[in-house]
C-alpha cells in the first residue's frame, strides 16, 4: 500500500477495540454493518474501517482513501457523533 497521507499508524486501533464503543452508542453490533465512504464511494463493513485515537475521540477512516468516515467523542454528559464522511450507516433492527 502506498503512503499518500500523513496519518499516524502508530495511533491505529484494532477495529474490534472500537466495537464496544459503537455498541454502546448504537445499541446494536456495528462491526459487520455496511457503510459507504462519502469521499470515494468505497463500501465495506464498519469493522473494516481504520480506527484511530486522536485527542479526545475515536476516528474511523476509510480503508481505501483514508478520509474520515466517523468521528466519535464522548464526554461525561454526552456522545458526539460526526458521520458526515459516511453516505449511510446501517443499523440492524
Ligand atoms: Zn473512501
PDB file of C-alpha atoms and ligand atoms in Angstrom:
ATOM      1  CA  UNK A   1       0.000   0.000   0.000  1.00  0.00           C
ATOM      2  CA  UNK A   2       1.431   3.380  -0.917  1.00  0.00           C
ATOM      3  CA  UNK A   3       1.679   6.068   1.715  1.00  0.00           C
ATOM      4  CA  UNK A   4      -0.342   9.018   0.477  1.00  0.00           C
ATOM      5  CA  UNK A   5      -1.267  10.646   3.770  1.00  0.00           C
ATOM      6  CA  UNK A   6       0.479  11.663   6.928  1.00  0.00           C
ATOM      7  CA  UNK A   7      -1.801   9.771   9.297  1.00  0.00           C
ATOM      8  CA  UNK A   8      -0.006   8.250  12.227  1.00  0.00           C
ATOM      9  CA  UNK A   9      -0.406   4.495  12.031  1.00  0.00           C
ATOM     10  CA  UNK A  10       1.066   4.093  15.478  1.00  0.00           C
ATOM     11  CA  UNK A  11      -2.194   5.505  16.804  1.00  0.00           C
ATOM     12  CA  UNK A  12      -4.183   2.905  14.914  1.00  0.00           C
ATOM     13  CA  UNK A  13      -6.520   0.663  16.874  1.00  0.00           C
ATOM     14  CA  UNK A  14      -7.758  -2.760  16.061  1.00  0.00           C
ATOM     15  CA  UNK A  15     -11.288  -2.379  14.727  1.00  0.00           C
ATOM     16  CA  UNK A  16     -12.536  -4.667  17.449  1.00  0.00           C
ATOM     17  CA  UNK A  17     -11.271  -2.194  20.016  1.00  0.00           C
ATOM     18  CA  UNK A  18     -13.961   0.225  18.905  1.00  0.00           C
ATOM     19  CA  UNK A  19     -16.720  -2.392  18.771  1.00  0.00           C
ATOM     20  CA  UNK A  20     -17.655  -1.836  22.397  1.00  0.00           C
ATOM     21  CA  UNK A  21     -17.949   1.918  21.967  1.00  0.00           C
ATOM     22  CA  UNK A  22     -20.046   1.509  18.821  1.00  0.00           C
ATOM     23  CA  UNK A  23     -22.307  -0.976  20.567  1.00  0.00           C
ATOM     24  CA  UNK A  24     -22.763   1.449  23.433  1.00  0.00           C
ATOM     25  CA  UNK A  25     -23.777   4.252  21.065  1.00  0.00           C
ATOM     26  CA  UNK A  26     -25.963   2.406  18.571  1.00  0.00           C
ATOM     27  CA  UNK A  27     -27.243  -0.400  20.753  1.00  0.00           C
ATOM     28  CA  UNK A  28     -26.539  -2.970  18.062  1.00  0.00           C
ATOM     29  CA  UNK A  29     -23.459  -4.781  16.871  1.00  0.00           C
ATOM     30  CA  UNK A  30     -21.947  -2.452  14.235  1.00  0.00           C
ATOM     31  CA  UNK A  31     -18.731  -4.073  13.089  1.00  0.00           C
ATOM     32  CA  UNK A  32     -20.454  -6.254  10.484  1.00  0.00           C
ATOM     33  CA  UNK A  33     -22.782  -3.472   9.320  1.00  0.00           C
ATOM     34  CA  UNK A  34     -22.175  -1.985   5.889  1.00  0.00           C
ATOM     35  CA  UNK A  35     -21.306   1.651   5.320  1.00  0.00           C
ATOM     36  CA  UNK A  36     -20.200   3.725   2.362  1.00  0.00           C
ATOM     37  CA  UNK A  37     -17.443   6.322   2.251  1.00  0.00           C
ATOM     38  CA  UNK A  38     -18.826   9.703   1.136  1.00  0.00           C
ATOM     39  CA  UNK A  39     -15.457  10.617  -0.348  1.00  0.00           C
ATOM     40  CA  UNK A  40     -14.553   7.666  -2.582  1.00  0.00           C
ATOM     41  CA  UNK A  41     -17.708   5.531  -2.554  1.00  0.00           C
ATOM     42  CA  UNK A  42     -15.969   2.517  -1.084  1.00  0.00           C
ATOM     43  CA  UNK A  43     -18.464   0.188   0.562  1.00  0.00           C
ATOM     44  CA  UNK A  44     -17.455  -2.065   3.391  1.00  0.00           C
ATOM     45  CA  UNK A  45     -18.126  -3.144   6.929  1.00  0.00           C
ATOM     46  CA  UNK A  46     -17.743  -0.677   9.764  1.00  0.00           C
ATOM     47  CA  UNK A  47     -15.294  -3.121  11.307  1.00  0.00           C
ATOM     48  CA  UNK A  48     -13.046  -2.761   8.260  1.00  0.00           C
ATOM     49  CA  UNK A  49     -12.577   0.968   8.785  1.00  0.00           C
ATOM     50  CA  UNK A  50      -9.248   2.156  10.124  1.00  0.00           C
ATOM     51  CA  UNK A  51      -9.675   3.220  13.738  1.00  0.00           C
ATOM     52  CA  UNK A  52      -7.515   5.848  15.382  1.00  0.00           C
ATOM     53  CA  UNK A  53      -7.417   7.511  18.752  1.00  0.00           C
ATOM     54  CA  UNK A  54      -6.678  11.173  18.182  1.00  0.00           C
ATOM     55  CA  UNK A  55      -7.166  13.603  21.016  1.00  0.00           C
ATOM     56  CA  UNK A  56     -10.393  13.092  22.919  1.00  0.00           C
ATOM     57  CA  UNK A  57     -12.183  10.832  20.488  1.00  0.00           C
ATOM     58  CA  UNK A  58     -12.120   7.900  18.122  1.00  0.00           C
ATOM     59  CA  UNK A  59     -11.725   8.472  14.398  1.00  0.00           C
ATOM     60  CA  UNK A  60     -12.749   5.824  11.864  1.00  0.00           C
ATOM     61  CA  UNK A  61     -11.194   6.270   8.441  1.00  0.00           C
ATOM     62  CA  UNK A  62     -11.922   4.698   5.069  1.00  0.00           C
ATOM     63  CA  UNK A  63      -9.564   1.800   4.400  1.00  0.00           C
ATOM     64  CA  UNK A  64      -9.334   2.856   0.740  1.00  0.00           C
ATOM     65  CA  UNK A  65      -8.936   6.653   0.703  1.00  0.00           C
ATOM     66  CA  UNK A  66      -8.262   7.210   4.432  1.00  0.00           C
ATOM     67  CA  UNK A  67     -10.777  10.042   4.661  1.00  0.00           C
ATOM     68  CA  UNK A  68     -12.625  10.342   7.961  1.00  0.00           C
ATOM     69  CA  UNK A  69     -15.898   8.403   7.861  1.00  0.00           C
ATOM     70  CA  UNK A  70     -16.935   8.582  11.520  1.00  0.00           C
ATOM     71  CA  UNK A  71     -15.732  10.635  14.443  1.00  0.00           C
ATOM     72  CA  UNK A  72     -16.879   9.838  17.974  1.00  0.00           C
ATOM     73  CA  UNK A  73     -16.233  11.994  21.014  1.00  0.00           C
ATOM     74  CA  UNK A  74     -17.558  11.045  24.410  1.00  0.00           C
ATOM     75  CA  UNK A  75     -17.824  13.499  27.274  1.00  0.00           C
ATOM     76  CA  UNK A  76     -19.214  12.767  30.732  1.00  0.00           C
ATOM     77  CA  UNK A  77     -22.545  14.261  29.621  1.00  0.00           C
ATOM     78  CA  UNK A  78     -22.942  13.161  26.027  1.00  0.00           C
ATOM     79  CA  UNK A  79     -21.661  11.355  22.982  1.00  0.00           C
ATOM     80  CA  UNK A  80     -20.915  13.353  19.842  1.00  0.00           C
ATOM     81  CA  UNK A  81     -21.110  11.514  16.543  1.00  0.00           C
ATOM     82  CA  UNK A  82     -19.826  13.123  13.366  1.00  0.00           C
ATOM     83  CA  UNK A  83     -20.902  10.901  10.470  1.00  0.00           C
ATOM     84  CA  UNK A  84     -20.582  13.359   7.604  1.00  0.00           C
ATOM     85  CA  UNK A  85     -17.981  11.150   5.962  1.00  0.00           C
ATOM     86  CA  UNK A  86     -20.439   8.303   5.551  1.00  0.00           C
ATOM     87  CA  UNK A  87     -23.106   8.109   2.843  1.00  0.00           C
ATOM     88  CA  UNK A  88     -25.062   5.904   5.222  1.00  0.00           C
ATOM     89  CA  UNK A  89     -24.841   3.698   8.263  1.00  0.00           C
ATOM     90  CA  UNK A  90     -26.969   0.600   8.536  1.00  0.00           C
ATOM     91  CA  UNK A  91     -28.404  -0.309  11.926  1.00  0.00           C
ATOM     92  CA  UNK A  92     -29.921  -3.770  12.073  1.00  0.00           C
ATOM     93  CA  UNK A  93     -33.404  -3.880  13.596  1.00  0.00           C
TER      94      UNK A  93
HETATM   95 ZN1  LIG B   1     -13.032   6.366   0.954  1.00  0.00          ZN
END
